[in-house]
GROMACS .gro file of C-alpha atoms in nm:
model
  292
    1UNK     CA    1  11.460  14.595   8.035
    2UNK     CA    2  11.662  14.329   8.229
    3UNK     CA    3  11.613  14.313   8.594
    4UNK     CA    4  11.910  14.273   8.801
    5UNK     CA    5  11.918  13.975   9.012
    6UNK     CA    6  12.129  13.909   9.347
    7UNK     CA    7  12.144  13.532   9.352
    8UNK     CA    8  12.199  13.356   9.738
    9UNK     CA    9  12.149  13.018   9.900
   10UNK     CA   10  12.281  12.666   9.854
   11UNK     CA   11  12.030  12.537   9.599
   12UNK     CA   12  12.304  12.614   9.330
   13UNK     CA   13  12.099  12.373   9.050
   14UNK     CA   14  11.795  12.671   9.055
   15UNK     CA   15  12.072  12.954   9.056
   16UNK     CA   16  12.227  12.757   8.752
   17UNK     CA   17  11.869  12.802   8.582
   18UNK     CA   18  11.910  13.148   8.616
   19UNK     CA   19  12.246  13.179   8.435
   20UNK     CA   20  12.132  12.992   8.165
   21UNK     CA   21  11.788  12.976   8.086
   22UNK     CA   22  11.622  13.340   8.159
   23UNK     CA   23  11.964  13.509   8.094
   24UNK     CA   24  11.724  13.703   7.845
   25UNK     CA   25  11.516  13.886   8.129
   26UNK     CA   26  11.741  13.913   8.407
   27UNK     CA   27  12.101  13.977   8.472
   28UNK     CA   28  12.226  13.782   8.741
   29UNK     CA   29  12.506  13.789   8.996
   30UNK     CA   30  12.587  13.513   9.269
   31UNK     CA   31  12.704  13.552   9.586
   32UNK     CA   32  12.772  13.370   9.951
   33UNK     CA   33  12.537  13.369  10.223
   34UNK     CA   34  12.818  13.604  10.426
   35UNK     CA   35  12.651  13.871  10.541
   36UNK     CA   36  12.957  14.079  10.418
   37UNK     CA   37  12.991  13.976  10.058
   38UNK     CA   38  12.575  13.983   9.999
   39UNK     CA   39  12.637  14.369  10.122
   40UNK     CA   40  12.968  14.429   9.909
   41UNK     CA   41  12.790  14.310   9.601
   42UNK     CA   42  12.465  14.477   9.636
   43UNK     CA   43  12.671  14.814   9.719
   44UNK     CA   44  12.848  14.721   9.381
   45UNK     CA   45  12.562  14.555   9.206
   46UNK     CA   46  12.253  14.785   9.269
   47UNK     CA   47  12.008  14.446   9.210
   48UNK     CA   48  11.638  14.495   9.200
   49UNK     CA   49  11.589  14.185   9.429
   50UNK     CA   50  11.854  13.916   9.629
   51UNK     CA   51  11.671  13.621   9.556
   52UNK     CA   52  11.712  13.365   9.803
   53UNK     CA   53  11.723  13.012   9.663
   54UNK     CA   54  11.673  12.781   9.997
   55UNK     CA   55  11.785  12.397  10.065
   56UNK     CA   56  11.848  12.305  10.385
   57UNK     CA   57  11.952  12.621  10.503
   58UNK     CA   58  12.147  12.684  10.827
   59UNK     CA   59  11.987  12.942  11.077
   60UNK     CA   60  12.354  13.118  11.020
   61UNK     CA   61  12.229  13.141  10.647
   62UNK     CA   62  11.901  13.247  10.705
   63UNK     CA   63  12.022  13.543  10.961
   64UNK     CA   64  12.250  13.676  10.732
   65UNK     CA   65  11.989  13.713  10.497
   66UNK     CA   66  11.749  13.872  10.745
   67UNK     CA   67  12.007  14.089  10.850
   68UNK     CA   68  12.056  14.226  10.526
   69UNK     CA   69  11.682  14.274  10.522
   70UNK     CA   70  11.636  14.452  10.801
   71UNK     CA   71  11.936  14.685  10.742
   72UNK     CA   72  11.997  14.698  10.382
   73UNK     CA   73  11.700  14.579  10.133
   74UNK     CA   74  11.375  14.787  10.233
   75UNK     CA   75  11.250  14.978  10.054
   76UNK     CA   76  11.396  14.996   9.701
   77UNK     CA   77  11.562  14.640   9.709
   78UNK     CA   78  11.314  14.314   9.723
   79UNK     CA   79  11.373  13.992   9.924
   80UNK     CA   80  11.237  13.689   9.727
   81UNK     CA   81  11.255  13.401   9.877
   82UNK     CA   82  11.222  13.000   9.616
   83UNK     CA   83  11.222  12.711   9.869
   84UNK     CA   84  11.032  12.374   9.985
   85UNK     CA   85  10.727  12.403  10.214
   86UNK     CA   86  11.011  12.269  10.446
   87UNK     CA   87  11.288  12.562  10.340
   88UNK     CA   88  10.965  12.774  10.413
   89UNK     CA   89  10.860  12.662  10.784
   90UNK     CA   90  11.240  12.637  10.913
   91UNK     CA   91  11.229  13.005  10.797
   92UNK     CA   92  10.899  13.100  10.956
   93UNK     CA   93  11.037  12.918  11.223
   94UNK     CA   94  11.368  13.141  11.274
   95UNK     CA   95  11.201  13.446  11.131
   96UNK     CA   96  10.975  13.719  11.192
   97UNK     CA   97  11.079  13.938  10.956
   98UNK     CA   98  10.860  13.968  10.585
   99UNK     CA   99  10.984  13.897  10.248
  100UNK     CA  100  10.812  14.037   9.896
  101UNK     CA  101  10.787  13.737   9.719
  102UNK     CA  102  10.774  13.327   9.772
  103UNK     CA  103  10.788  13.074   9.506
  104UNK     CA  104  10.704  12.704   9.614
  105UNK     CA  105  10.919  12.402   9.481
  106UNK     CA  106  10.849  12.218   9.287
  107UNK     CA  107  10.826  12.473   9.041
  108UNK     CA  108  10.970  12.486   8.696
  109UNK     CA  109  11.201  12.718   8.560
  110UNK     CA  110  10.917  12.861   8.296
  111UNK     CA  111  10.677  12.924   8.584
  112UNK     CA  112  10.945  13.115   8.805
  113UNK     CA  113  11.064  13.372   8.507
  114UNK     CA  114  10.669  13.383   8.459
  115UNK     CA  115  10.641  13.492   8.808
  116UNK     CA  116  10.923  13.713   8.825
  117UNK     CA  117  10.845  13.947   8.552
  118UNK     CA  118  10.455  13.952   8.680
  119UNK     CA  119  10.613  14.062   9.017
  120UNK     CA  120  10.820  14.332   8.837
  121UNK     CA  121  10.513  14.469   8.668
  122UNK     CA  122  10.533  14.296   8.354
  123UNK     CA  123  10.171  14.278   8.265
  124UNK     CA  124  10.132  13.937   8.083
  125UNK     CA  125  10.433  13.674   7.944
  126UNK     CA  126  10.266  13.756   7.619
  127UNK     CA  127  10.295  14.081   7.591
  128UNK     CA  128  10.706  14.055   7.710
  129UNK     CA  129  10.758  13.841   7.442
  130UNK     CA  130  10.631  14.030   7.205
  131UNK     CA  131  10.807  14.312   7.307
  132UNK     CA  132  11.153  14.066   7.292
  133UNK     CA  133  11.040  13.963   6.958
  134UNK     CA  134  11.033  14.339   6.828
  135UNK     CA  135  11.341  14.399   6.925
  136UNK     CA  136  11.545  14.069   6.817
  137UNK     CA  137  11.398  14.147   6.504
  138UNK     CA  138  11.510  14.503   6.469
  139UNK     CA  139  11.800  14.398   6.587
  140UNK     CA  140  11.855  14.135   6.320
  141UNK     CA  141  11.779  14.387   6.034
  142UNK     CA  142  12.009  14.696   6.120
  143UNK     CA  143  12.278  14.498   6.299
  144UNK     CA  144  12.505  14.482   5.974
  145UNK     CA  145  12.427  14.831   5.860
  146UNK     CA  146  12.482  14.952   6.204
  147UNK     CA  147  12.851  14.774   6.177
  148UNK     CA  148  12.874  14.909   5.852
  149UNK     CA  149  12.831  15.245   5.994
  150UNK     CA  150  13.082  15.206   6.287
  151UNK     CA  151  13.347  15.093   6.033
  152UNK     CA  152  13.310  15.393   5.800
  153UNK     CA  153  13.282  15.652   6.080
  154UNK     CA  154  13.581  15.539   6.246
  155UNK     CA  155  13.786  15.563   5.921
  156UNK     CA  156  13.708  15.934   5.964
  157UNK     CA  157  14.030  16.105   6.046
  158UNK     CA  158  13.786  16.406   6.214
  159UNK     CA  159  13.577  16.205   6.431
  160UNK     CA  160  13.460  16.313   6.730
  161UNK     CA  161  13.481  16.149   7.049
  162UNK     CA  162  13.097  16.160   7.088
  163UNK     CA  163  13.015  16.043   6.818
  164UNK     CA  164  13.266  15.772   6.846
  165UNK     CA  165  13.063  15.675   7.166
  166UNK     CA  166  12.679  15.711   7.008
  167UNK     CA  167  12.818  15.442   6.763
  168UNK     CA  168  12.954  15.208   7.029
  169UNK     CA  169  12.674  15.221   7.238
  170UNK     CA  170  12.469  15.182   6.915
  171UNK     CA  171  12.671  14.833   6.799
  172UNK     CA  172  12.601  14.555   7.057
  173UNK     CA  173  12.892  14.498   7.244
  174UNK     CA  174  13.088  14.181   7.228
  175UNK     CA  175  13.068  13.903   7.529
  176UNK     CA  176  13.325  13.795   7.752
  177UNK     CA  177  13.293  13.496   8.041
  178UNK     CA  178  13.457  13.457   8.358
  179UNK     CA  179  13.458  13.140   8.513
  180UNK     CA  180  13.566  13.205   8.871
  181UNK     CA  181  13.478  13.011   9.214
  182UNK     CA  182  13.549  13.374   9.402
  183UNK     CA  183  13.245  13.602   9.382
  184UNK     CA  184  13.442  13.886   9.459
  185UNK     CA  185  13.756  13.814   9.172
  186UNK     CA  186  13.389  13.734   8.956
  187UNK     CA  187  13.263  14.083   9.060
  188UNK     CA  188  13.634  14.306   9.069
  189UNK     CA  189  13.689  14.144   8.674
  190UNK     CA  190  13.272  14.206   8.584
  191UNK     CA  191  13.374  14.563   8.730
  192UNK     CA  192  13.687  14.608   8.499
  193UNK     CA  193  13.508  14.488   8.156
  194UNK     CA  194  13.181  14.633   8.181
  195UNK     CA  195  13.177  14.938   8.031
  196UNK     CA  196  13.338  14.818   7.710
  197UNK     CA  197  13.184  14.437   7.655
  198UNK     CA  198  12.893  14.235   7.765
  199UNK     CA  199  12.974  14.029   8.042
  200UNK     CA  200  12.860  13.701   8.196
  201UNK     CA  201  12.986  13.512   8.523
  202UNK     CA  202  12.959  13.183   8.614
  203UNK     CA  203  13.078  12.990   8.965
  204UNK     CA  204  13.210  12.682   8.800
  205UNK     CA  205  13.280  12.518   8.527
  206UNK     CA  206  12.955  12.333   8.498
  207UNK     CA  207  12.711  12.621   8.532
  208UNK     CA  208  12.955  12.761   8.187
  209UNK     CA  209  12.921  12.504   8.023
  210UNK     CA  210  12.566  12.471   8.050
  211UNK     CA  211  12.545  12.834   7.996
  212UNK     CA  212  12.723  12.791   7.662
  213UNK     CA  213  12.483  12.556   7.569
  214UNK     CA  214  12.267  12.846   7.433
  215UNK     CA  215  12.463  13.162   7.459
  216UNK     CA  216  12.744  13.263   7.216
  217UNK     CA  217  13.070  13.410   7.388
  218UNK     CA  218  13.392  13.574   7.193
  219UNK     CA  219  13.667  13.517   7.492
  220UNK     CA  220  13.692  13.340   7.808
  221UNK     CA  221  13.876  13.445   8.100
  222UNK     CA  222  13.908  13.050   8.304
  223UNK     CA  223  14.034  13.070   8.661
  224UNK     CA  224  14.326  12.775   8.674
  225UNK     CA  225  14.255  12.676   9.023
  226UNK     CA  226  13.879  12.594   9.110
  227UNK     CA  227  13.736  12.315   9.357
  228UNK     CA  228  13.595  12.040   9.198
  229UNK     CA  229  13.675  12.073   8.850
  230UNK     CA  230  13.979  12.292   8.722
  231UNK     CA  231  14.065  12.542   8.450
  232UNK     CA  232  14.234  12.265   8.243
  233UNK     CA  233  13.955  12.062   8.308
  234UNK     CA  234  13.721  12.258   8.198
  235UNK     CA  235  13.884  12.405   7.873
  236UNK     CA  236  13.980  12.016   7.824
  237UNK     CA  237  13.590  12.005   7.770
  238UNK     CA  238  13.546  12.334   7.586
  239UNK     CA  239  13.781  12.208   7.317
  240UNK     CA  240  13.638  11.874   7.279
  241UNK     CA  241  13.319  12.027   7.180
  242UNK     CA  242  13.336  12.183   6.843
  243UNK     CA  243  13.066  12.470   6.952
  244UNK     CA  244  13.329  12.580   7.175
  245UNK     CA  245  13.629  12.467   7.058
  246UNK     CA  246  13.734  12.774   6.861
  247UNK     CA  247  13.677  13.043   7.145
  248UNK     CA  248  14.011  13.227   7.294
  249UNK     CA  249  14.059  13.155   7.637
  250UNK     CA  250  14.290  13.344   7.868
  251UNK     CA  251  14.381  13.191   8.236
  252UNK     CA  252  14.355  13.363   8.536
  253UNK     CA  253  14.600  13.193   8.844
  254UNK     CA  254  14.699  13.330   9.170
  255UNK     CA  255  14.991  13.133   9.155
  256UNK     CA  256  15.335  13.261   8.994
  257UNK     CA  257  15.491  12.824   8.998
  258UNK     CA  258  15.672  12.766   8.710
  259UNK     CA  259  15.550  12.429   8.654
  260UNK     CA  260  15.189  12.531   8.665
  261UNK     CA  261  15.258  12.802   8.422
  262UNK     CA  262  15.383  12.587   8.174
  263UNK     CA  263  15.077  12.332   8.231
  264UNK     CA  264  14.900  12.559   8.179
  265UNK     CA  265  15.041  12.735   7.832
  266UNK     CA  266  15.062  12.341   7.755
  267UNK     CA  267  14.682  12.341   7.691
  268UNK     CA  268  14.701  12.683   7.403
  269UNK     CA  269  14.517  12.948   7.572
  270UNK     CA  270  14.545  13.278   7.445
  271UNK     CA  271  14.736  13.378   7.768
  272UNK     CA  272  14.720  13.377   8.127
  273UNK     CA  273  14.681  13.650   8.386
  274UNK     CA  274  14.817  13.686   8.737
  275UNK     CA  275  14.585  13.756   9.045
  276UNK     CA  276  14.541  14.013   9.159
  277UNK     CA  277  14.434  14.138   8.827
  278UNK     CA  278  14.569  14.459   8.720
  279UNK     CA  279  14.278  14.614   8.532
  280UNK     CA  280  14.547  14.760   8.265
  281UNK     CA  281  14.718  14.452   8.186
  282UNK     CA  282  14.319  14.293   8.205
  283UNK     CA  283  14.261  14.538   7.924
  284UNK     CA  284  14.515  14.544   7.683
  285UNK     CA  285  14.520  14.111   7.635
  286UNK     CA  286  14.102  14.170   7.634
  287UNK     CA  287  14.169  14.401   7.334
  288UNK     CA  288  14.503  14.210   7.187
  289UNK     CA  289  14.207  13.951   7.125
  290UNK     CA  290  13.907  14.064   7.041
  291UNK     CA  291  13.964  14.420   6.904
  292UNK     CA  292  14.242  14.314   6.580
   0.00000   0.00000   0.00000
């Protein structure tokens, strides 16, 4: 099973890790040290921990995060806590409150996933891999006929409903990205999609790309507007690399200027969307491309 992660804190190079290197046991969400969007998105998210990834932390931060612990997290939800022996006496320091878990930097990515699924009752990295290893290779096996199946079924004018479902929940569900610097537009569009595709999230454009480095995606919804680095910017990237080059991507923009617009078509996306997005419209240009 994957665990469900609530990732906080301003170390944003070990959330990155998490996107896009144990992607395979955990499924992540980010959010803001606001005490109001880390309760929104564990009211949304139901995460098994909020893992707090410390560096040089504010006491603002750090209350927040308390706060949440005190009021929200015990018993069911775990606060784990990846900082410096620094990170860890400023928060002693602030804090009286507990936490479930610590892991010390420096620590490497292997070791924290290790560490993690030991916490979660996983009995031995062995024995998890073996289980992951099973499955990949059922998967591999009965994937086609398993397509095969869907096809024929759904050619049947008497189908039922049910059954219709059993062999969509049966086929593994295409991906879609959205590259968003809002966690809330990331959750309210994760929200939208996720009972029809397989959905990943990333803050920026560099924690995509680097998540694309090892994970396959069929569409790309790319907010046009982003700090740092912007939606052309980034699909400028995504097309100069021929791994990526080929996948649909759809804008999403807040703004209705005319000039932007056409920058924006300028580049070949598939589309672009309007914020607020309208989970209708979402739908039908999610389906115009992936479900021909």
């Amino acid at each position: 099973m994957k665990y469900k992660l609530l990732l906080t804190g301003k170390n944003t190079s070990v959330i990155s890790e998490f996107f896009t290197q144990m992607n395979d046991c955990f499924e992540c969400l980010s959010s803001t040290t606001n005490y109001s969007d880390l309760l929104g998105h564990i009211k949304y998210f139901s995460p098994s921990a909020v893992v707090y990834c410390m560096s040089s932390e504010t006491r603002d931060n750090i209350t927040s995060v308390i706060n949440l612990n005190e009021n929200m997290l015990k018993p069911t939800i775990k606060l784990i806590l990846i900082c410096s022996d620094d990170d860890y006496a400023f928060y002693r320091e602030h804090v009286a409150s507990d936490y479930d878990l610590v892991l010390k930097r420096p620590i490497l990515t292997p070791a924290i996933k290790e560490n993690l699924l030991q916490f979660f009752g996983e009995k031995s990295s062995s024995s998890s891999k073996t289980v992951v290893q099973e499955v990949s290779l059922d998967a591999e096996q009965e994937l086609e006929e398993l397509e095969a199946l869907a096809r024929s079924i759904q050619k049947e004018a008497s189908m039922t409903e049910a059954t219709a479902k059993l062999i969509r929940e049966l086929v593994p569900k295409k991906r879609v990205m959205i590259i968003d610097d809002s966690p809330v537009m990331l959750k309210t569009i994760k929200g939208h999609l996720d009972e029809e595709y397989e959905v990943a999230t990333a803050i920026s454009g560099k924690i995509a790309l680097r998540y694309l480095q090892t994970k396959p995606v069929e569409l790309i919804l790319l907010d046009y507007e982003m700090p740092d680095e912007n939606g052309p910017a980034v699909m400028e990237k995504l097309l100069a690399n021929p791994a990526t080059a080929n996948i649909p991507i759809v804008f999403l923009t807040g703004t209705n200027d005319a000039v932007k617009i056409q920058k924006a078509l300028s580049l070949k996306p598939r589309g672009y969307l309007l914020k607020p997005i309208d989970k209708e419209t979402l739908l039908n240009k999610v389906h115009e491309i992936l479900e021909r």
